[in-house]
Amino acid sequence: MPSTRSIEVLATAADLFHTAAEEFVRAARAAIGAQGRFTVALSGGSTPKALYSLLAANYADFAWNRVILFFGDERHVPPTDPDSNYRMVHESLLTKIAVPAENVFRVPVENLDAAAAASDYEAQLRRFFELQPGEFPRFDLILLGMGPDGHTASLFPDSAALDERSRLVVANWVAKLNTHRITFTFPVLNRAAEVMFMASGADKADMLRQVLEGKSLPPLPSQRVQPSDGNLLWMLDEAAAAKLTR
Ligand code: 6PG
C-alpha cells in the first residue's frame, strides 16, 4: 500500500473531533470487515479526550467487542493518578462502552521498575500479535498527538528512545520531566496501516509549521513518523493550522 500523507484542516475543534471520530469508525469498520478485528493504539495528553468522549456518545452501540485497545505511551504513574493516560481513557471512553476487559491492554505501571513495565508491555504486544523474533506489530490505527517541542507519544527530542530500532516498547527517561515515560518506538509507529495525528489550538501553530513544512536537523520526533506502508493523516483545526502555507 503506497504511503500517503494528508493534512485535513477543520474549522473548529468540535469539527476536528467529529471528523476524527468518523475516521476512527471508518478505519474500524474496514479492519473488522477485512480481519474480524480492529487494533488501535490510543494517544494520551489532553487533545484526544474529546474524541474519546464523542466515540462514547455517538458510537456506543459500535462493535466494541471487535476492537482491541492498546496505549501508544503512558506516564509512569498509577492508573488512578490524574496524570494517567489510562485513567483519562477509562473515564472518557471505557466506562461508557461495552468493550470486553480482555480487549484493553493497558501499560502495567504498577511495576515501579519502568524498564520492566516496558518489557512486560512489549511481551503483551508480542503475544497478542503472535510475533516472531525481529517482527513488529502492524496496528490498523495509531493515534498520536504533538507536543510543543515536537515530541509525539513519549518520544521526546534528545531522548534515548529516538534511536531504538528493535524494541517495541521502552522506558524513556525524559530529563525535563524528571521521569520515565513508557512509549512505543518508531519501528512500531511506522509499521501502522494508518497513523492519525490530532492537533488543536493556536499554541500548536508554530511547531506544526516546523514539523509539516520545516527541515530540522535532527528531524523532530513528530517528523520521524512516516509509515513505511500506510497512511499518515494530520487532523488539525484552523487555529492549529494558522501558520501553515496553504
Ligand atoms: C502524552 C502523549 C503526548 C501528547 C502530547 C500532546 O502522554 O502526553 O502521548 O505525546 O500527545 O504531549 O499533548 P496535548 O494533547 O495535551 O497537547
PDB file of C-alpha atoms and ligand atoms in Angstrom:
ATOM      1  CA  MET A   1       0.000   0.000   0.000  1.00  0.00           C
ATOM      2  CA  PRO A   2       1.696   3.233  -1.108  1.00  0.00           C
ATOM      3  CA  SER A   3       2.261   5.546   1.825  1.00  0.00           C
ATOM      4  CA  THR A   4       0.334   8.770   1.776  1.00  0.00           C
ATOM      5  CA  ARG A   5       0.430  11.927   3.863  1.00  0.00           C
ATOM      6  CA  SER A   6      -2.642  14.118   4.088  1.00  0.00           C
ATOM      7  CA  ILE A   7      -3.457  17.172   6.139  1.00  0.00           C
ATOM      8  CA  GLU A   8      -7.087  17.931   6.935  1.00  0.00           C
ATOM      9  CA  VAL A   9      -7.952  21.318   8.417  1.00  0.00           C
ATOM     10  CA  LEU A  10     -11.323  21.684  10.126  1.00  0.00           C
ATOM     11  CA  ALA A  11     -12.878  24.998  11.071  1.00  0.00           C
ATOM     12  CA  THR A  12     -13.253  24.327  14.786  1.00  0.00           C
ATOM     13  CA  ALA A  13     -12.037  21.899  17.451  1.00  0.00           C
ATOM     14  CA  ALA A  14     -15.538  20.390  17.556  1.00  0.00           C
ATOM     15  CA  ASP A  15     -15.393  19.782  13.778  1.00  0.00           C
ATOM     16  CA  LEU A  16     -11.935  18.269  14.201  1.00  0.00           C
ATOM     17  CA  PHE A  17     -13.133  15.716  16.760  1.00  0.00           C
ATOM     18  CA  HIS A  18     -16.262  14.862  14.803  1.00  0.00           C
ATOM     19  CA  THR A  19     -14.208  14.197  11.689  1.00  0.00           C
ATOM     20  CA  ALA A  20     -11.628  12.254  13.702  1.00  0.00           C
ATOM     21  CA  ALA A  21     -14.399  10.101  15.205  1.00  0.00           C
ATOM     22  CA  GLU A  22     -15.764   9.376  11.723  1.00  0.00           C
ATOM     23  CA  GLU A  23     -12.281   8.412  10.537  1.00  0.00           C
ATOM     24  CA  PHE A  24     -11.783   6.168  13.594  1.00  0.00           C
ATOM     25  CA  VAL A  25     -15.051   4.368  12.892  1.00  0.00           C
ATOM     26  CA  ARG A  26     -14.362   4.168   9.141  1.00  0.00           C
ATOM     27  CA  ALA A  27     -10.979   2.535   9.809  1.00  0.00           C
ATOM     28  CA  ALA A  28     -12.533   0.243  12.420  1.00  0.00           C
ATOM     29  CA  ARG A  29     -15.294  -0.926  10.088  1.00  0.00           C
ATOM     30  CA  ALA A  30     -12.791  -1.576   7.293  1.00  0.00           C
ATOM     31  CA  ALA A  31     -10.477  -3.612   9.557  1.00  0.00           C
ATOM     32  CA  ILE A  32     -13.302  -5.576  11.151  1.00  0.00           C
ATOM     33  CA  GLY A  33     -14.710  -6.304   7.699  1.00  0.00           C
ATOM     34  CA  ALA A  34     -11.346  -7.482   6.440  1.00  0.00           C
ATOM     35  CA  GLN A  35      -9.936  -9.232   9.547  1.00  0.00           C
ATOM     36  CA  GLY A  36     -12.714  -9.529  12.086  1.00  0.00           C
ATOM     37  CA  ARG A  37     -10.941  -7.133  14.486  1.00  0.00           C
ATOM     38  CA  PHE A  38      -9.587  -3.604  14.735  1.00  0.00           C
ATOM     39  CA  THR A  39      -6.323  -2.951  16.552  1.00  0.00           C
ATOM     40  CA  VAL A  40      -5.776   0.619  17.690  1.00  0.00           C
ATOM     41  CA  ALA A  41      -3.209   2.367  19.867  1.00  0.00           C
ATOM     42  CA  LEU A  42      -4.642   5.323  21.761  1.00  0.00           C
ATOM     43  CA  SER A  43      -2.814   8.552  22.440  1.00  0.00           C
ATOM     44  CA  GLY A  44      -2.707  10.403  25.704  1.00  0.00           C
ATOM     45  CA  GLY A  45      -2.401  14.012  26.764  1.00  0.00           C
ATOM     46  CA  SER A  46      -5.399  16.376  26.707  1.00  0.00           C
ATOM     47  CA  THR A  47      -6.250  16.629  22.986  1.00  0.00           C
ATOM     48  CA  PRO A  48      -7.782  13.155  22.341  1.00  0.00           C
ATOM     49  CA  LYS A  49     -10.130  13.240  25.359  1.00  0.00           C
ATOM     50  CA  ALA A  50     -12.812  14.985  23.280  1.00  0.00           C
ATOM     51  CA  LEU A  51     -12.509  12.289  20.607  1.00  0.00           C
ATOM     52  CA  TYR A  52     -12.935   9.501  23.171  1.00  0.00           C
ATOM     53  CA  SER A  53     -15.973  11.228  24.683  1.00  0.00           C
ATOM     54  CA  LEU A  54     -17.504  11.641  21.227  1.00  0.00           C
ATOM     55  CA  LEU A  55     -16.923   7.965  20.367  1.00  0.00           C
ATOM     56  CA  ALA A  56     -18.654   7.004  23.611  1.00  0.00           C
ATOM     57  CA  ALA A  57     -21.558   9.388  22.978  1.00  0.00           C
ATOM     58  CA  ASN A  58     -22.142   8.778  19.250  1.00  0.00           C
ATOM     59  CA  TYR A  59     -20.936   5.189  18.765  1.00  0.00           C
ATOM     60  CA  ALA A  60     -21.903   3.454  21.990  1.00  0.00           C
ATOM     61  CA  ASP A  61     -23.511   0.623  20.035  1.00  0.00           C
ATOM     62  CA  PHE A  62     -20.477   0.064  17.826  1.00  0.00           C
ATOM     63  CA  ALA A  63     -18.984  -3.471  17.708  1.00  0.00           C
ATOM     64  CA  TRP A  64     -16.553  -2.671  20.539  1.00  0.00           C
ATOM     65  CA  ASN A  65     -16.175  -6.404  21.162  1.00  0.00           C
ATOM     66  CA  ARG A  66     -14.123  -6.437  17.932  1.00  0.00           C
ATOM     67  CA  VAL A  67     -11.926  -3.506  18.960  1.00  0.00           C
ATOM     68  CA  ILE A  68      -8.545  -4.120  20.608  1.00  0.00           C
ATOM     69  CA  LEU A  69      -7.177  -1.146  22.523  1.00  0.00           C
ATOM     70  CA  PHE A  70      -3.531  -0.510  23.317  1.00  0.00           C
ATOM     71  CA  PHE A  71      -1.793   2.654  24.569  1.00  0.00           C
ATOM     72  CA  GLY A  72       0.952   4.274  22.462  1.00  0.00           C
ATOM     73  CA  ASP A  73       2.530   5.683  25.592  1.00  0.00           C
ATOM     74  CA  GLU A  74       1.923   6.097  29.286  1.00  0.00           C
ATOM     75  CA  ARG A  75       3.154   8.098  32.210  1.00  0.00           C
ATOM     76  CA  HIS A  76       4.820   6.009  34.908  1.00  0.00           C
ATOM     77  CA  VAL A  77       2.095   6.697  37.441  1.00  0.00           C
ATOM     78  CA  PRO A  78      -0.668   4.532  38.946  1.00  0.00           C
ATOM     79  CA  PRO A  79      -3.786   4.059  36.731  1.00  0.00           C
ATOM     80  CA  THR A  80      -5.763   6.139  39.242  1.00  0.00           C
ATOM     81  CA  ASP A  81      -3.379   9.103  39.023  1.00  0.00           C
ATOM     82  CA  PRO A  82      -4.693  12.330  37.404  1.00  0.00           C
ATOM     83  CA  ASP A  83      -1.694  12.173  35.059  1.00  0.00           C
ATOM     84  CA  SER A  84      -2.516   8.662  33.851  1.00  0.00           C
ATOM     85  CA  ASN A  85      -3.428   8.296  30.170  1.00  0.00           C
ATOM     86  CA  TYR A  86      -5.275   5.096  31.087  1.00  0.00           C
ATOM     87  CA  ARG A  87      -7.381   6.988  33.642  1.00  0.00           C
ATOM     88  CA  MET A  88      -8.291   9.633  31.063  1.00  0.00           C
ATOM     89  CA  VAL A  89      -9.358   6.939  28.558  1.00  0.00           C
ATOM     90  CA  HIS A  90     -11.149   4.954  31.237  1.00  0.00           C
ATOM     91  CA  GLU A  91     -13.232   7.947  32.317  1.00  0.00           C
ATOM     92  CA  SER A  92     -13.945   9.350  28.826  1.00  0.00           C
ATOM     93  CA  LEU A  93     -14.481   6.080  26.916  1.00  0.00           C
ATOM     94  CA  LEU A  94     -14.058   2.700  28.595  1.00  0.00           C
ATOM     95  CA  THR A  95     -16.695   3.217  31.309  1.00  0.00           C
ATOM     96  CA  LYS A  96     -19.223   4.176  28.610  1.00  0.00           C
ATOM     97  CA  ILE A  97     -18.856   1.411  26.013  1.00  0.00           C
ATOM     98  CA  ALA A  98     -19.257  -2.386  26.061  1.00  0.00           C
ATOM     99  CA  VAL A  99     -15.652  -3.285  25.363  1.00  0.00           C
ATOM    100  CA  PRO A 100     -14.585  -6.592  26.940  1.00  0.00           C
ATOM    101  CA  ALA A 101     -11.875  -6.129  29.593  1.00  0.00           C
ATOM    102  CA  GLU A 102      -9.656  -8.615  27.761  1.00  0.00           C
ATOM    103  CA  ASN A 103      -9.664  -6.281  24.725  1.00  0.00           C
ATOM    104  CA  VAL A 104      -7.999  -3.476  26.704  1.00  0.00           C
ATOM    105  CA  PHE A 105      -4.232  -3.694  27.090  1.00  0.00           C
ATOM    106  CA  ARG A 106      -3.000  -1.050  29.492  1.00  0.00           C
ATOM    107  CA  VAL A 107       0.629  -0.484  30.435  1.00  0.00           C
ATOM    108  CA  PRO A 108       1.423  -2.373  33.684  1.00  0.00           C
ATOM    109  CA  VAL A 109       2.577   0.759  35.515  1.00  0.00           C
ATOM    110  CA  GLU A 110       2.214  -0.907  38.884  1.00  0.00           C
ATOM    111  CA  ASN A 111       5.698  -2.182  38.240  1.00  0.00           C
ATOM    112  CA  LEU A 112       7.849   0.518  39.843  1.00  0.00           C
ATOM    113  CA  ASP A 113      10.686  -0.516  37.545  1.00  0.00           C
ATOM    114  CA  ALA A 114       9.800   1.387  34.378  1.00  0.00           C
ATOM    115  CA  ALA A 115      12.070  -0.751  32.187  1.00  0.00           C
ATOM    116  CA  ALA A 116      10.412  -3.897  33.475  1.00  0.00           C
ATOM    117  CA  ALA A 117       6.967  -2.398  32.874  1.00  0.00           C
ATOM    118  CA  ALA A 118       8.010  -1.608  29.292  1.00  0.00           C
ATOM    119  CA  SER A 119       9.346  -5.147  28.756  1.00  0.00           C
ATOM    120  CA  ASP A 120       6.131  -6.585  30.132  1.00  0.00           C
ATOM    121  CA  TYR A 121       4.047  -4.431  27.781  1.00  0.00           C
ATOM    122  CA  GLU A 122       6.253  -5.410  24.847  1.00  0.00           C
ATOM    123  CA  ALA A 123       5.693  -9.073  25.755  1.00  0.00           C
ATOM    124  CA  GLN A 124       1.932  -8.447  25.738  1.00  0.00           C
ATOM    125  CA  LEU A 125       2.162  -6.969  22.231  1.00  0.00           C
ATOM    126  CA  ARG A 126       4.323  -9.846  21.001  1.00  0.00           C
ATOM    127  CA  ARG A 127       1.850 -12.368  22.414  1.00  0.00           C
ATOM    128  CA  PHE A 128      -1.239 -10.638  21.075  1.00  0.00           C
ATOM    129  CA  PHE A 129       0.177 -10.126  17.573  1.00  0.00           C
ATOM    130  CA  GLU A 130       1.869 -13.574  17.636  1.00  0.00           C
ATOM    131  CA  LEU A 131       5.168 -12.036  16.571  1.00  0.00           C
ATOM    132  CA  GLN A 132       8.307 -13.950  15.729  1.00  0.00           C
ATOM    133  CA  PRO A 133      11.636 -12.552  16.975  1.00  0.00           C
ATOM    134  CA  GLY A 134      12.516  -9.420  14.977  1.00  0.00           C
ATOM    135  CA  GLU A 135       8.927  -8.913  13.798  1.00  0.00           C
ATOM    136  CA  PHE A 136       6.901  -5.746  14.502  1.00  0.00           C
ATOM    137  CA  PRO A 137       3.143  -5.429  15.036  1.00  0.00           C
ATOM    138  CA  ARG A 138       1.010  -3.752  12.369  1.00  0.00           C
ATOM    139  CA  PHE A 139      -1.689  -1.693  14.062  1.00  0.00           C
ATOM    140  CA  ASP A 140      -4.717  -0.792  11.985  1.00  0.00           C
ATOM    141  CA  LEU A 141      -4.638   2.684  13.515  1.00  0.00           C
ATOM    142  CA  ILE A 142      -2.300   4.576  15.819  1.00  0.00           C
ATOM    143  CA  LEU A 143      -3.496   7.868  17.315  1.00  0.00           C
ATOM    144  CA  LEU A 144      -0.850  10.472  18.077  1.00  0.00           C
ATOM    145  CA  GLY A 145      -0.576  13.990  19.395  1.00  0.00           C
ATOM    146  CA  MET A 146       2.230  16.526  19.111  1.00  0.00           C
ATOM    147  CA  GLY A 147       3.795  18.385  21.991  1.00  0.00           C
ATOM    148  CA  PRO A 148       5.042  21.994  21.860  1.00  0.00           C
ATOM    149  CA  ASP A 149       8.615  20.686  21.458  1.00  0.00           C
ATOM    150  CA  GLY A 150       7.660  18.429  18.577  1.00  0.00           C
ATOM    151  CA  HIS A 151       7.530  15.255  20.645  1.00  0.00           C
ATOM    152  CA  THR A 152       4.977  12.534  19.914  1.00  0.00           C
ATOM    153  CA  ALA A 153       3.898   9.580  22.037  1.00  0.00           C
ATOM    154  CA  SER A 154       6.693   9.846  24.615  1.00  0.00           C
ATOM    155  CA  LEU A 155       9.439  10.196  22.045  1.00  0.00           C
ATOM    156  CA  PHE A 156      10.961  13.490  23.150  1.00  0.00           C
ATOM    157  CA  PRO A 157      13.753  15.419  21.417  1.00  0.00           C
ATOM    158  CA  ASP A 158      17.230  14.393  22.600  1.00  0.00           C
ATOM    159  CA  SER A 159      15.925  11.290  24.396  1.00  0.00           C
ATOM    160  CA  ALA A 160      17.386   7.781  24.124  1.00  0.00           C
ATOM    161  CA  ALA A 161      14.243   6.136  22.753  1.00  0.00           C
ATOM    162  CA  LEU A 162      14.595   8.052  19.473  1.00  0.00           C
ATOM    163  CA  ASP A 163      17.304   5.670  18.333  1.00  0.00           C
ATOM    164  CA  GLU A 164      15.617   2.409  19.324  1.00  0.00           C
ATOM    165  CA  ARG A 165      15.488   0.040  16.334  1.00  0.00           C
ATOM    166  CA  SER A 166      14.499  -3.351  17.712  1.00  0.00           C
ATOM    167  CA  ARG A 167      12.375  -2.899  20.821  1.00  0.00           C
ATOM    168  CA  LEU A 168       8.634  -2.280  20.519  1.00  0.00           C
ATOM    169  CA  VAL A 169       8.216  -0.514  23.861  1.00  0.00           C
ATOM    170  CA  VAL A 170      10.821   1.222  26.002  1.00  0.00           C
ATOM    171  CA  ALA A 171      11.043   3.181  29.232  1.00  0.00           C
ATOM    172  CA  ASN A 172      12.278   6.561  28.033  1.00  0.00           C
ATOM    173  CA  TRP A 173      13.938   8.885  30.542  1.00  0.00           C
ATOM    174  CA  VAL A 174      12.650  12.426  29.933  1.00  0.00           C
ATOM    175  CA  ALA A 175      15.100  14.722  31.667  1.00  0.00           C
ATOM    176  CA  LYS A 176      12.959  17.845  31.527  1.00  0.00           C
ATOM    177  CA  LEU A 177      10.061  15.996  33.156  1.00  0.00           C
ATOM    178  CA  ASN A 178      12.459  14.189  35.508  1.00  0.00           C
ATOM    179  CA  THR A 179      10.620  10.948  34.958  1.00  0.00           C
ATOM    180  CA  HIS A 180      10.384   7.866  32.774  1.00  0.00           C
ATOM    181  CA  ARG A 181       7.643   7.558  30.192  1.00  0.00           C
ATOM    182  CA  ILE A 182       6.730   4.204  28.638  1.00  0.00           C
ATOM    183  CA  THR A 183       6.388   4.514  24.913  1.00  0.00           C
ATOM    184  CA  PHE A 184       6.060   2.732  21.603  1.00  0.00           C
ATOM    185  CA  THR A 185       9.132   3.129  19.446  1.00  0.00           C
ATOM    186  CA  PHE A 186       9.364   4.493  15.895  1.00  0.00           C
ATOM    187  CA  PRO A 187       9.539   0.993  14.314  1.00  0.00           C
ATOM    188  CA  VAL A 188       6.063   0.303  15.746  1.00  0.00           C
ATOM    189  CA  LEU A 189       4.637   3.700  14.783  1.00  0.00           C
ATOM    190  CA  ASN A 190       5.980   3.395  11.239  1.00  0.00           C
ATOM    191  CA  ARG A 191       4.569  -0.100  10.682  1.00  0.00           C
ATOM    192  CA  ALA A 192       0.978   1.017  11.207  1.00  0.00           C
ATOM    193  CA  ALA A 193      -1.591   0.828   8.399  1.00  0.00           C
ATOM    194  CA  GLU A 194      -2.695   4.307   9.454  1.00  0.00           C
ATOM    195  CA  VAL A 195      -1.397   6.971  11.813  1.00  0.00           C
ATOM    196  CA  MET A 196      -3.713   9.838  12.736  1.00  0.00           C
ATOM    197  CA  PHE A 197      -2.259  12.924  14.437  1.00  0.00           C
ATOM    198  CA  MET A 198      -4.687  15.350  16.061  1.00  0.00           C
ATOM    199  CA  ALA A 199      -3.665  18.886  16.963  1.00  0.00           C
ATOM    200  CA  SER A 200      -5.912  21.658  18.143  1.00  0.00           C
ATOM    201  CA  GLY A 201      -5.333  25.251  19.226  1.00  0.00           C
ATOM    202  CA  ALA A 202      -3.108  28.215  18.447  1.00  0.00           C
ATOM    203  CA  ASP A 203      -0.395  27.039  20.834  1.00  0.00           C
ATOM    204  CA  LYS A 204       0.438  24.266  18.354  1.00  0.00           C
ATOM    205  CA  ALA A 205       0.699  26.509  15.273  1.00  0.00           C
ATOM    206  CA  ASP A 206       4.417  27.357  15.367  1.00  0.00           C
ATOM    207  CA  MET A 207       5.539  23.796  15.944  1.00  0.00           C
ATOM    208  CA  LEU A 208       3.119  22.432  13.347  1.00  0.00           C
ATOM    209  CA  ARG A 209       4.618  24.678  10.695  1.00  0.00           C
ATOM    210  CA  GLN A 210       8.085  23.492  11.686  1.00  0.00           C
ATOM    211  CA  VAL A 211       7.031  19.842  11.685  1.00  0.00           C
ATOM    212  CA  LEU A 212       4.964  19.891   8.478  1.00  0.00           C
ATOM    213  CA  GLU A 213       6.898  22.444   6.415  1.00  0.00           C
ATOM    214  CA  GLY A 214      10.285  22.859   8.102  1.00  0.00           C
ATOM    215  CA  LYS A 215      13.568  20.975   7.866  1.00  0.00           C
ATOM    216  CA  SER A 216      15.022  20.242  11.315  1.00  0.00           C
ATOM    217  CA  LEU A 217      18.368  18.554  11.903  1.00  0.00           C
ATOM    218  CA  PRO A 218      17.972  16.169  13.515  1.00  0.00           C
ATOM    219  CA  PRO A 219      14.352  15.758  12.448  1.00  0.00           C
ATOM    220  CA  LEU A 220      11.807  16.431  15.165  1.00  0.00           C
ATOM    221  CA  PRO A 221      10.210  13.310  16.635  1.00  0.00           C
ATOM    222  CA  SER A 222       6.844  14.114  15.018  1.00  0.00           C
ATOM    223  CA  GLN A 223       8.625  14.423  11.659  1.00  0.00           C
ATOM    224  CA  ARG A 224      10.012  10.912  12.027  1.00  0.00           C
ATOM    225  CA  VAL A 225       6.549   9.356  11.942  1.00  0.00           C
ATOM    226  CA  GLN A 226       6.495   8.179   8.336  1.00  0.00           C
ATOM    227  CA  PRO A 227       4.545   4.936   7.934  1.00  0.00           C
ATOM    228  CA  SER A 228       6.529   2.782   5.504  1.00  0.00           C
ATOM    229  CA  ASP A 229       3.402   1.106   4.186  1.00  0.00           C
ATOM    230  CA  GLY A 230       0.467   3.118   5.416  1.00  0.00           C
ATOM    231  CA  ASN A 231      -1.412   6.404   5.598  1.00  0.00           C
ATOM    232  CA  LEU A 232      -0.305   9.402   7.623  1.00  0.00           C
ATOM    233  CA  LEU A 233      -3.185  11.725   8.430  1.00  0.00           C
ATOM    234  CA  TRP A 234      -2.866  15.071  10.181  1.00  0.00           C
ATOM    235  CA  MET A 235      -6.188  16.312  11.589  1.00  0.00           C
ATOM    236  CA  LEU A 236      -5.966  19.975  12.564  1.00  0.00           C
ATOM    237  CA  ASP A 237      -8.275  22.777  13.471  1.00  0.00           C
ATOM    238  CA  GLU A 238      -7.931  26.232  11.928  1.00  0.00           C
ATOM    239  CA  ALA A 239      -6.213  27.672  14.996  1.00  0.00           C
ATOM    240  CA  ALA A 240      -3.515  24.998  14.919  1.00  0.00           C
ATOM    241  CA  ALA A 241      -3.099  25.267  11.142  1.00  0.00           C
ATOM    242  CA  ALA A 242      -2.996  29.079  11.157  1.00  0.00           C
ATOM    243  CA  LYS A 243       0.699  29.327  10.239  1.00  0.00           C
ATOM    244  CA  LEU A 244       0.786  26.671   7.539  1.00  0.00           C
ATOM    245  CA  THR A 245       1.361  27.750   3.945  1.00  0.00           C
ATOM    246  CA  ARG A 246      -1.876  26.857   2.122  1.00  0.00           C
TER     247      ARG A 246
HETATM  248  C1  6PG B   1       1.161  12.077  26.387  1.00  0.00           C
HETATM  249  C2  6PG B   1       1.010  11.995  24.907  1.00  0.00           C
HETATM  250  C3  6PG B   1       1.803  13.090  24.245  1.00  0.00           C
HETATM  251  C4  6PG B   1       0.768  14.099  23.791  1.00  0.00           C
HETATM  252  C5  6PG B   1       1.404  15.451  23.505  1.00  0.00           C
HETATM  253  C6  6PG B   1       0.344  16.493  23.236  1.00  0.00           C
HETATM  254  O1  6PG B   1       1.127  11.049  27.048  1.00  0.00           O
HETATM  255  O2  6PG B   1       1.244  13.201  26.859  1.00  0.00           O
HETATM  256  O3  6PG B   1       1.012  10.834  24.360  1.00  0.00           O
HETATM  257  O4  6PG B   1       2.574  12.707  23.176  1.00  0.00           O
HETATM  258  O5  6PG B   1       0.112  13.622  22.648  1.00  0.00           O
HETATM  259  O6  6PG B   1       2.142  15.819  24.649  1.00  0.00           O
HETATM  260  O7  6PG B   1      -0.357  16.673  24.420  1.00  0.00           O
HETATM  261  P1  6PG B   1      -1.685  17.574  24.498  1.00  0.00           P
HETATM  262  O8  6PG B   1      -2.707  16.854  23.711  1.00  0.00           O
HETATM  263  O9  6PG B   1      -2.006  17.613  25.952  1.00  0.00           O
HETATM  264  O10 6PG B   1      -1.334  18.918  23.906  1.00  0.00           O
END
